[in-house]
Coordinates of C-alpha atoms and ligand atoms in Angstrom, one line a residue:
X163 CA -4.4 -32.9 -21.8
X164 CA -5.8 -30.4 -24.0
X165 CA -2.9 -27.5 -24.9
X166 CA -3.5 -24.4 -23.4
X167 CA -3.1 -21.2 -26.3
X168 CA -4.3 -17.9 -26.4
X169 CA -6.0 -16.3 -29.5
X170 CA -4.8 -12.7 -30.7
X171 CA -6.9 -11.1 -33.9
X172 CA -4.9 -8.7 -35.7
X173 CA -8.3 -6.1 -36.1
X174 CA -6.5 -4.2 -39.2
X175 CA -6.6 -7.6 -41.4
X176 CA -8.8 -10.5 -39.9
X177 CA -5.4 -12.4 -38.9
X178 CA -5.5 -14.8 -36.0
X179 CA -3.2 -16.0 -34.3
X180 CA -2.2 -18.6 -31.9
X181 CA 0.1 -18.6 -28.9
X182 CA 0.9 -21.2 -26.2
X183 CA 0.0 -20.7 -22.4
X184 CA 2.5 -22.2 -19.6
X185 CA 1.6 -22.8 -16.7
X186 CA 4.0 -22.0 -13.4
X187 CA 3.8 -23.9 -10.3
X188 CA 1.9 -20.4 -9.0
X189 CA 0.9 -17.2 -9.7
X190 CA -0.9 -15.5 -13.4
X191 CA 0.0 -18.1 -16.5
X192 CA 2.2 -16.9 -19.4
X193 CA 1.5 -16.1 -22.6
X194 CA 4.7 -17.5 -25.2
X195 CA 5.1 -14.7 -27.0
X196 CA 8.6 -14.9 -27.7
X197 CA 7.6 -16.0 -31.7
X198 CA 5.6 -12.8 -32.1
X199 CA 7.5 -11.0 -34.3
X200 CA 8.4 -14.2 -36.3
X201 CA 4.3 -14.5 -36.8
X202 CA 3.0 -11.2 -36.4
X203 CA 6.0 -9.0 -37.8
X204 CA 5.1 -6.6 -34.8
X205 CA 7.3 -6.3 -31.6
X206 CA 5.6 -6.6 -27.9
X207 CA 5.4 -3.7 -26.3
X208 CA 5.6 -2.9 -22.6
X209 CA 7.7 -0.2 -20.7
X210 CA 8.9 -0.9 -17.6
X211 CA 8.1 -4.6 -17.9
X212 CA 5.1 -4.5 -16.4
X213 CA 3.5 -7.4 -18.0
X214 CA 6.4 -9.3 -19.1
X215 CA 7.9 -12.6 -17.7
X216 CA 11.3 -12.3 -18.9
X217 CA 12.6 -16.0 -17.7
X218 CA 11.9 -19.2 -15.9
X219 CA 12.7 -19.2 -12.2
X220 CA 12.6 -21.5 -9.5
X221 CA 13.9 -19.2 -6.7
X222 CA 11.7 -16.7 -5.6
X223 CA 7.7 -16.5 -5.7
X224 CA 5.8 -13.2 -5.0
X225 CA 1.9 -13.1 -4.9
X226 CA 2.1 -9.0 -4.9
X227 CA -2.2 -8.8 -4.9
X228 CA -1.9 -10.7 -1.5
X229 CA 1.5 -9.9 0.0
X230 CA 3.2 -13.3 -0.1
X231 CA 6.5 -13.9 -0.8
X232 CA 8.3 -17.5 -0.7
X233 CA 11.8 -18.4 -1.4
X234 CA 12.1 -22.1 -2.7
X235 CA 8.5 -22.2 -1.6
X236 CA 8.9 -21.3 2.2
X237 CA 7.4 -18.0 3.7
X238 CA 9.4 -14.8 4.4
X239 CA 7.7 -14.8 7.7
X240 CA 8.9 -18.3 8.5
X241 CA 12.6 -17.9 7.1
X242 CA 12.8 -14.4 9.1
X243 CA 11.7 -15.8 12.2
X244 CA 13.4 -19.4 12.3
X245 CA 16.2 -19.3 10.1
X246 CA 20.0 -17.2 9.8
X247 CA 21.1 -15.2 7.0
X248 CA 23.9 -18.0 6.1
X249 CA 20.9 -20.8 5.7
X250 CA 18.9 -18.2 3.4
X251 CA 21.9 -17.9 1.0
X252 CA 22.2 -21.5 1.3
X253 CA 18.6 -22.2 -0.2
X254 CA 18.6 -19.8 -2.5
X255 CA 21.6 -21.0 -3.9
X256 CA 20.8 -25.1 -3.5
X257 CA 17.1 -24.8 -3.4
X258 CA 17.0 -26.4 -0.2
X259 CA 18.2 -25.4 3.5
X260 CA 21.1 -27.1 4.6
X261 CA 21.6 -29.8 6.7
X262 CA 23.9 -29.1 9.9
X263 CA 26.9 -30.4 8.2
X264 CA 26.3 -28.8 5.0
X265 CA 25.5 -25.5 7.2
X266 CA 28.7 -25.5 8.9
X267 CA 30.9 -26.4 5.6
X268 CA 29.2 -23.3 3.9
X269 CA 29.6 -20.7 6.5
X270 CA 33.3 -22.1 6.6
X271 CA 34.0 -21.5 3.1
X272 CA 32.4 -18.1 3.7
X273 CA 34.4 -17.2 6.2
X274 CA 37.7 -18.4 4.9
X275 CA 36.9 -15.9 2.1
X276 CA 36.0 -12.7 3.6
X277 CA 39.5 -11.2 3.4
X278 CA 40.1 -9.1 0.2
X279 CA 43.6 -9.3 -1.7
X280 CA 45.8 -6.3 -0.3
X281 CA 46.1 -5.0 -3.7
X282 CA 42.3 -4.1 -3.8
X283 CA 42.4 -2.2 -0.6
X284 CA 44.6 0.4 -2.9
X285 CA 41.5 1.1 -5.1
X286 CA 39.9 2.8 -1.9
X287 CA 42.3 5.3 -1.7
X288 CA 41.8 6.3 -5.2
X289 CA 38.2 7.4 -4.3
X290 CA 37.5 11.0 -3.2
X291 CA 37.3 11.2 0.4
X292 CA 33.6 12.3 0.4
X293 CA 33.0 10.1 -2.6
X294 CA 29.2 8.5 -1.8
X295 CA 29.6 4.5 -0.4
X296 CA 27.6 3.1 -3.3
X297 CA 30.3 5.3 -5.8
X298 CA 33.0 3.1 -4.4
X299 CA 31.2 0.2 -4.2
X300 CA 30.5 0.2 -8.0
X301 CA 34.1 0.5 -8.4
X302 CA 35.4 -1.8 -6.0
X303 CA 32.8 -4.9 -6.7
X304 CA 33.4 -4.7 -10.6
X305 CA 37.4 -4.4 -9.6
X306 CA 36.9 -7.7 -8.1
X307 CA 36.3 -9.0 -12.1
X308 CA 40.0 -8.3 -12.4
X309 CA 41.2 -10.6 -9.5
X310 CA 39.0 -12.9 -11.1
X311 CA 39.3 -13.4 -15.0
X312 CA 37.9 -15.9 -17.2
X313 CA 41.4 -16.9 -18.3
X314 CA 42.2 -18.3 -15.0
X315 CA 38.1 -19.4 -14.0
X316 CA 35.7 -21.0 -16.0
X317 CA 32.5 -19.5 -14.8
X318 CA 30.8 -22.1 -17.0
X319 CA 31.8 -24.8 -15.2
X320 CA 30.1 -25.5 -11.7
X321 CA 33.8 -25.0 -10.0
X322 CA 34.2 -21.5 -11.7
X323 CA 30.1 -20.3 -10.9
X324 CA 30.8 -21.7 -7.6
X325 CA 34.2 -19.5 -7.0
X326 CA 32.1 -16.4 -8.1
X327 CA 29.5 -16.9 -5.6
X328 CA 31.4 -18.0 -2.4
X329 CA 33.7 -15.0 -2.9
X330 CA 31.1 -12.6 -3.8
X331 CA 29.2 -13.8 -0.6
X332 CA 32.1 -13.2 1.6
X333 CA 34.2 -10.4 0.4
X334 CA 31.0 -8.1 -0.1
X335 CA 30.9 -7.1 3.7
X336 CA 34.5 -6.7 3.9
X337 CA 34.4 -4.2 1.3
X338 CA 31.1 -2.2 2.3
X339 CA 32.2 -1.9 5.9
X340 CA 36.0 -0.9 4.0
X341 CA 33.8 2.6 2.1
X342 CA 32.5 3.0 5.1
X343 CA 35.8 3.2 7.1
X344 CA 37.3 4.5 4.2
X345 CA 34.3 8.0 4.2
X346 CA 35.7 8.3 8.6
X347 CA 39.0 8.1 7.8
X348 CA 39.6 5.2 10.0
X349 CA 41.4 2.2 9.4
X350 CA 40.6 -0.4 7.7
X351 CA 39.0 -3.8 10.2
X352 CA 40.2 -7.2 9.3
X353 CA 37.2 -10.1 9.4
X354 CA 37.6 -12.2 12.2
X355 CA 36.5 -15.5 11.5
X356 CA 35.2 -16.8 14.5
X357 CA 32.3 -14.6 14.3
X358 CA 29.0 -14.9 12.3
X359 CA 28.3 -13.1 9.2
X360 CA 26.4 -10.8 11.0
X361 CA 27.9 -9.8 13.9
X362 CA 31.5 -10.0 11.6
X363 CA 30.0 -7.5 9.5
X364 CA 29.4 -5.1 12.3
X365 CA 32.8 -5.6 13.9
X366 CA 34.3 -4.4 10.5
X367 CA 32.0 -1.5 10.5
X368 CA 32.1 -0.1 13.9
X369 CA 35.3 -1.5 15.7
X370 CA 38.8 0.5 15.7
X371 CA 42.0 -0.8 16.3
X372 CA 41.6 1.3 19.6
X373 CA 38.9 -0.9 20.7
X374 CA 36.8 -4.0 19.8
X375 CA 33.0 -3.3 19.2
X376 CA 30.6 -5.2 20.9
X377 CA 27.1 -6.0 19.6
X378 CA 24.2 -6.7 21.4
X379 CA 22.2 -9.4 20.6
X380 CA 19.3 -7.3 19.5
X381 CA 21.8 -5.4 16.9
X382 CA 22.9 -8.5 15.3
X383 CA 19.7 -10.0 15.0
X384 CA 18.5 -6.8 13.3
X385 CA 21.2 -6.8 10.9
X386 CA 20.6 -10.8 10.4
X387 CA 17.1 -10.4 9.9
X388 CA 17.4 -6.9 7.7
X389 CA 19.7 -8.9 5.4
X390 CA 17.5 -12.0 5.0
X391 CA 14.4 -9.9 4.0
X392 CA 16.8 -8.0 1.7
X393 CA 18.5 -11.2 -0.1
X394 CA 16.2 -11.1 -3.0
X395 CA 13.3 -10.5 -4.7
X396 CA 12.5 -11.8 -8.0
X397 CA 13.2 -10.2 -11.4
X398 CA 13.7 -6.5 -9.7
X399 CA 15.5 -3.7 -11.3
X400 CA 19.1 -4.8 -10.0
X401 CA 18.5 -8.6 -10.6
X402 CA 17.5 -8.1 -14.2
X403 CA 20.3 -5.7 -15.0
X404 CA 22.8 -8.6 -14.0
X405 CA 21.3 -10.7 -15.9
X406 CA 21.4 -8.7 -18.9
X407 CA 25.0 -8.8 -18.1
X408 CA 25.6 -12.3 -17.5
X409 CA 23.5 -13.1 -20.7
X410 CA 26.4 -12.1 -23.1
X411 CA 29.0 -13.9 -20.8
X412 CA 30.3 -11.5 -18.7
X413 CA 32.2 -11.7 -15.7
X414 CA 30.0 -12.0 -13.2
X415 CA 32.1 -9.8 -10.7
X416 CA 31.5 -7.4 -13.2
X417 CA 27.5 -8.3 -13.4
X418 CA 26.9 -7.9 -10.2
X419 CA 28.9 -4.4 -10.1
X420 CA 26.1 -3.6 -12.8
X421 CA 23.5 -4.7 -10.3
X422 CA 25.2 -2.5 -7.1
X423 CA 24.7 0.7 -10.1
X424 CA 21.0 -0.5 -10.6
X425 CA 19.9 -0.5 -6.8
X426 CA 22.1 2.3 -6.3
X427 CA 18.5 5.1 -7.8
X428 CA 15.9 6.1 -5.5
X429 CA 13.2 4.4 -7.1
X430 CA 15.1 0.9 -6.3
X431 CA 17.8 0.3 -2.8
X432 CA 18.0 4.2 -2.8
X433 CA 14.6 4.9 -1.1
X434 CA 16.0 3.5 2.6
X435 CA 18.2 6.6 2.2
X436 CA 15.2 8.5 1.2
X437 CA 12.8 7.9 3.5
X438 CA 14.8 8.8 6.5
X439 CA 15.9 12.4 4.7
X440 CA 11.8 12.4 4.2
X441 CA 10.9 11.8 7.9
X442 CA 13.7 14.1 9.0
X443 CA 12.7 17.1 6.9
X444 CA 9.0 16.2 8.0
X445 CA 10.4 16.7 11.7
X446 CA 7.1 16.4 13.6
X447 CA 3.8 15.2 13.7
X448 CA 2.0 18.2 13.4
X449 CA 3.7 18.6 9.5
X450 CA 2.6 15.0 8.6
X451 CA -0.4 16.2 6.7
X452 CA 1.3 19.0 4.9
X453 CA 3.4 16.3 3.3
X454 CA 0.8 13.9 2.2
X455 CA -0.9 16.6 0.5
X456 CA 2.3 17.4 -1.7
X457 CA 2.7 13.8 -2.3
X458 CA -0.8 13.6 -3.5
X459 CA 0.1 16.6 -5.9
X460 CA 0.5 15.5 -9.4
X461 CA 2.3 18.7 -9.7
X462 CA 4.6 17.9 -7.1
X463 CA 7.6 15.8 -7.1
X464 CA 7.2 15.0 -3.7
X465 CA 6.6 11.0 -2.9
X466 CA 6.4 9.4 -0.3
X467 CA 9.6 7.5 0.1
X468 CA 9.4 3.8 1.3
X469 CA 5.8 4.0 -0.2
X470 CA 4.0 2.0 -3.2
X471 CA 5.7 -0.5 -4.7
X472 CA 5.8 -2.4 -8.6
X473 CA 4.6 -5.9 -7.3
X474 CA 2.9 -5.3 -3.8
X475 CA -0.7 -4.0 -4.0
X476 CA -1.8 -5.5 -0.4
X477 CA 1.3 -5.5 1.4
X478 CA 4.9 -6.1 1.5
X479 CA 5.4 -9.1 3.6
X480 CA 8.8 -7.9 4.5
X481 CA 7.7 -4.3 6.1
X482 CA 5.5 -6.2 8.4
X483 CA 8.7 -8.4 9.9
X484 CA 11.2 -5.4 9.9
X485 CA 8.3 -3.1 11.6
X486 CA 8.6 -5.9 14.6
X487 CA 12.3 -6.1 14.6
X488 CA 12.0 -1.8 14.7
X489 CA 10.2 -2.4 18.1
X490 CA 13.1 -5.1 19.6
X491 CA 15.9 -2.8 18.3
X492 CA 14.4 0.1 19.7
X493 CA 14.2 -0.8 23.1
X494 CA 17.8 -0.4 23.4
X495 CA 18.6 2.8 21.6
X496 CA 18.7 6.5 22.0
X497 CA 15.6 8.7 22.0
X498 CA 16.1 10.6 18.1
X499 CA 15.6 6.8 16.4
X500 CA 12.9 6.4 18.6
X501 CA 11.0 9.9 17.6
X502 CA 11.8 8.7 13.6
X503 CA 9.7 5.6 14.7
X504 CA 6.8 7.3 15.9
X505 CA 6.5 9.5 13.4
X506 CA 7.0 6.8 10.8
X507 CA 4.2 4.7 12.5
X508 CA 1.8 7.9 12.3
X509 CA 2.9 8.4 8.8
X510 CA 2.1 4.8 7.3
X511 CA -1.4 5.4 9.8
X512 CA -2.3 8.7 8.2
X513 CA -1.0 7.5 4.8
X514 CA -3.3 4.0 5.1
X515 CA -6.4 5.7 6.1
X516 CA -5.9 7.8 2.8
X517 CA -8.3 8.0 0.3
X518 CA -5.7 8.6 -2.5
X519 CA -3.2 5.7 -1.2
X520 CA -5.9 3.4 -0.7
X521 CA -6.9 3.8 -4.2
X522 CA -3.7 3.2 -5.9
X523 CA -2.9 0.3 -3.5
X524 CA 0.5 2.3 -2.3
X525 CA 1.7 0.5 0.7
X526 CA 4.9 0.9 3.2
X527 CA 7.7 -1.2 1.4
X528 CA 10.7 -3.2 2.7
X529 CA 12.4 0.5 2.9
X530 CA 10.1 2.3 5.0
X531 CA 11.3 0.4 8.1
X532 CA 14.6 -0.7 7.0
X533 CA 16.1 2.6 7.5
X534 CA 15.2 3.1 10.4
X535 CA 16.9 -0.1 11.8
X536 CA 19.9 0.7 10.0
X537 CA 20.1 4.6 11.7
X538 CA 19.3 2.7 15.0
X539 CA 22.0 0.4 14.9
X540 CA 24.3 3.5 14.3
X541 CA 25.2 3.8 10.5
X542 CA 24.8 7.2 8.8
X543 CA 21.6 7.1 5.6
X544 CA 25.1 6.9 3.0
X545 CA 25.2 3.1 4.2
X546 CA 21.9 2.1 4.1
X547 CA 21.6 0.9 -0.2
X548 CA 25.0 -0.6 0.4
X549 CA 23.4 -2.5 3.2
X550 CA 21.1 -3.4 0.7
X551 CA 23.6 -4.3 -1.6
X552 CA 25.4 -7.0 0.8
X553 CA 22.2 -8.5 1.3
X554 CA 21.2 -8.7 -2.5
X555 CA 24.0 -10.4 -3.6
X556 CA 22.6 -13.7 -2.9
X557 CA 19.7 -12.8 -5.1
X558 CA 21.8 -11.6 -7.9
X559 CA 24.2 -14.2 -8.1
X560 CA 21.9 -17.2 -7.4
X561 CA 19.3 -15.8 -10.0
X562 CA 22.7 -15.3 -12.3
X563 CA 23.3 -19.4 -11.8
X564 CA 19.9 -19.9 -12.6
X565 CA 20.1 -18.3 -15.8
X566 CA 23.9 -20.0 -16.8
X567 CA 22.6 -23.4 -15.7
X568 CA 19.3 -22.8 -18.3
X569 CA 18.8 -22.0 -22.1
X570 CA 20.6 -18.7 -21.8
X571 CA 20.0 -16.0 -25.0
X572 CA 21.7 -13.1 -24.8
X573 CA 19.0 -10.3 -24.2
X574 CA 18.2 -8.1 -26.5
X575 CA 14.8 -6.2 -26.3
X576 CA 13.6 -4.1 -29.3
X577 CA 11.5 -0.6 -29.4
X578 CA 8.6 1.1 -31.2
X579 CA 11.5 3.8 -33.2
X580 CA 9.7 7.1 -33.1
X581 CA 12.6 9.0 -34.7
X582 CA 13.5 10.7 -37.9
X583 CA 13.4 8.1 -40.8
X584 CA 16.2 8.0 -43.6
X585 CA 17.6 11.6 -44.0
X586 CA 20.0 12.9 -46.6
X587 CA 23.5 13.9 -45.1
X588 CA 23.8 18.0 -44.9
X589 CA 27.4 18.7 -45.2
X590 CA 28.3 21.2 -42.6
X591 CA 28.4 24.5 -44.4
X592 CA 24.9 23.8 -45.7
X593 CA 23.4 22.8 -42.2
X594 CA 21.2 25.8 -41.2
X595 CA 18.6 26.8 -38.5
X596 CA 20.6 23.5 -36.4
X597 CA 18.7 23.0 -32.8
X598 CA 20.9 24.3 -30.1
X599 CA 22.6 21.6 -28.3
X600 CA 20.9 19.7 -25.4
X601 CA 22.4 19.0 -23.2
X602 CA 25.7 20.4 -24.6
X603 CA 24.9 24.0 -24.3
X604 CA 28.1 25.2 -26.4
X605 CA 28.9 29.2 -24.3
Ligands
CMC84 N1 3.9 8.6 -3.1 C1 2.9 9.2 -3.8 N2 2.3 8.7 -4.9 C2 2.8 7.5 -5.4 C3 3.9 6.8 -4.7 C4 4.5 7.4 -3.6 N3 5.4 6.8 -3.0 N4 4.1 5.7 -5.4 C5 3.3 5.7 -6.4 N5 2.5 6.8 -6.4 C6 1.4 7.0 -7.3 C7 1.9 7.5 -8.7 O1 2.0 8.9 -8.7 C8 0.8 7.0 -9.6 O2 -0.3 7.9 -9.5 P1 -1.3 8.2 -10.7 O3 -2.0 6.8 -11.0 O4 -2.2 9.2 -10.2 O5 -0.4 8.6 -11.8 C9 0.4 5.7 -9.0 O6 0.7 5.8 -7.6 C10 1.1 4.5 -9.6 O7 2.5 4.7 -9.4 P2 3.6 4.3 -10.5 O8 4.8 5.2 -10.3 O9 3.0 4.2 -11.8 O10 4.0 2.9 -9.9 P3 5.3 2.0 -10.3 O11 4.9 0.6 -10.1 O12 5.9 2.4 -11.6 O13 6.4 2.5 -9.2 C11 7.6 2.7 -7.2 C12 6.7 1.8 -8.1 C13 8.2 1.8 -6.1 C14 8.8 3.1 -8.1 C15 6.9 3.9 -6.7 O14 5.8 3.5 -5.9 C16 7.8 4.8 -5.9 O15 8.4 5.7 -6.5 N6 7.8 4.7 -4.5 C17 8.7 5.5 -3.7 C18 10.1 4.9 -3.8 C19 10.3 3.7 -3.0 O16 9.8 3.6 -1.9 N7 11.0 2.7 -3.6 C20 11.3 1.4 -3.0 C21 10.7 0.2 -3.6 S1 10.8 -1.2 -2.6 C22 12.5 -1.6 -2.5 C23 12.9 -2.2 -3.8 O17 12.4 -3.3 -4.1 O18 13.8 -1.6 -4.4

């Protein structure tokens, strides 16, 4: 078969030259360009990554112009509907789902890990009382690489990858619903282990040692559901930054603290938070206009939170399942979460039938209904990225083991320098008319 390149003439001298294009089993071709500078002397550039394939993956497919999404090749749709959270992690990590005895040995070794050494639960108390969840959780996950060094585990081997995952899987709950307790000022909640991951994770978060909390089965198969559409997504902001991490052979405790920092922003796991403090300040329907205008204003840093995303320009598949599992959930709870729903759904009708959204392509993402399931099943907006966080871990670690298991360079993007070039040294009684200090302003 004929080899597939692409052409590139460099205009300022006549030079051509020649790349090769691989193809993936779907979605846009690539360009290997990673002997551009070696031919060309120039660099690639591209901010924000938004033309770059930056690895190989067999994990997770997204087809953003037509709003499809596969994990190991099955549909989110079909995974959401049929399948648990436990069997998700499962693929994502084997590459297939498991058989019934391999399902029950992992969710056993999953729960036979969820308790955290006693010595960690004295980080918590370190934390200021009103520190925000995700704070603590940056601390807590990355003091994790501590219980876990590389002088005792191997993470290159498949027994030391495969302690960092099954722990990460199981304690991460433990110690998300532990911040929460920790921001009441309640006691800590053991796991229990005859529950499932989902309705565990709720007993740590919501029962006391006064009195065990019950979940109905609509709350659990929120959660269940919520987490499964959450578990990963790709190269994403968070998934790239621990594998940026893991590419100079880091702890991968310590990656994937990196990676609960990187969904912590607003722009990434931060906008489920967002969009409810955005619906709430909108208030009512009659204001739902005023705030599309100011998100429409280039001069205003208003956005519309759960809105627009990188990849999606259609849909995101995973809005569409979580907008149904709204309804369920909704059924059963009080009328406030029900009002946030309504205006939502006249939101994301107003904001579809806009000519300004329909031009950019800016549809409701994963976070425009995810909040609101996560208010309804009782947790304050603090919670909601470290929601997100349990759920992701899957994604980062498994895309971490993808990357160990593979021709792994440590990476290391350049830049176009647009700085000073090669100044002579001023000694400091000779420096004059010296910029004042930014962002140091010296009183
Ligand atoms: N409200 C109003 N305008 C928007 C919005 C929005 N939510 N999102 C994008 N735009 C506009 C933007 O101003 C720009 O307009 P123009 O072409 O006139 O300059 C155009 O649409 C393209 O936007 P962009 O910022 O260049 O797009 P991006 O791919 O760099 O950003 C995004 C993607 C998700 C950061 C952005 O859409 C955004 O900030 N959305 C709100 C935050 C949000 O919901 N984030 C969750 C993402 S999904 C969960 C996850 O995966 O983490």
């Amino acid at each position: 078969m004929k080899k597939k390149t692409l052409t590139i003439k460099d205009n300022r001298n006549g030079k051509v030259y020649e790349f090769d294009v691989k193809d993936g089993s779907c979605g846009p071709a690539v360009a290997d360009l990673s002997s551009f500078y070696e031919k060309t002397g120039m660099f690639v550039y591209d901010p924000g990554f938004k033309s770059t394939a930056s690895c190989e993956s067999k994990i997770t497919f997204i087809d953003g112009e037509k709003g499809i999404l596969l994990h190991r090749g099955y549909k989110i749709e079909d995974l959401a509907e049929n399948s648990d959270y436990a069997e998700v992690c499962y693929l994502l990590l084997n590459g297939d789902l498991p058989s019934k005895e391999n399902k029950k040995k992992f969710i056993n070794i999953l729960t036979h890990h969820t308790m955290l050494h006693e010595q960690i639960l004295r980080f918590y108390s370190g934390f200021r009382r009103d520190s925000h969840p995700m704070a603590v959780m940056v601390g807590i996950v990355g003091a994790l690489s501590s219980f876990y060094p590389e002088k005792k585990y191997d993470f290159s081997t498949n027994k030391g990858k495969w302690v960092a995952v099954s722990r990460l899987l199981a304690k991460l709950p433990t110690m998300a619903a532990m911040a929460y307790k920790y921001s009441l000022g309640q006691p800590f909640i053991y796991p229990k282990n005859e529950l499932s991951y989902s309705e565990n994770f709720l007993h740590m978060l919501f029962s006391t040692p006064c009195g065990e909390y019950k979940p109905t089965k609509a709350s659990v198969d929120a959660l269940d559901k919520l987490l499964i559409l959450h578990a990963d997504h790709e190269q994403n902001a968070s998934t790239s930054t621990v594998k940026i991490a893991g590419s100079s052979g880091a702890n991968p405790f310590a990656c994937v603290a990196a990676g609960v920092a990187s969904l912590w922003g607003p722009a990434h796991g931060g906008a489920n938070e967002s969009v409810i403090s955005m619906l709430k300040t909108i208030g009512k329907e009659e204001n739902i206009e005023k705030y599309i205008k100011k998100a429409k204003d280039i001069d205003d840093p208003f956005r519309l939170m759960g809105f627009g995303h990188r990849v999606y320009k259609n849909h995101d598949p995973r809005a569409n399942v979580l907008r149904k599992y709204c309804h369920n959930l909704l059924n059963e709870v009080d009328d406030f979460n029900i009002s946030l729903f309504k205006l939502a759904t006249k939101l994301e009708k107003i904001a579809l039938n806009d000519e300004y959204f329909i031009k950019r392509k800016l549809y409701p993402n994963v976070d425009f209904y995810s909040g609101i399931i996560l208010k309804a099943l009782g947790l304050p907006e603090s919670m909601f990225t470290v929601i997100f966080a349990v759920a992701r871990t899957v994604g980062w670690i498994s895309q971490w083991k993808e990357m160990t298991e593979s021709e792994n360079k440590i990476s290391r993007p350049r830049q176009l320098y647009n700085g000073k070039d090669n100044r002579e040294f001023v000694k400091i009684n000779d420096r004059k008319n010296i910029q004042k200090m930014f962002p140091l302003q010296v009183d």
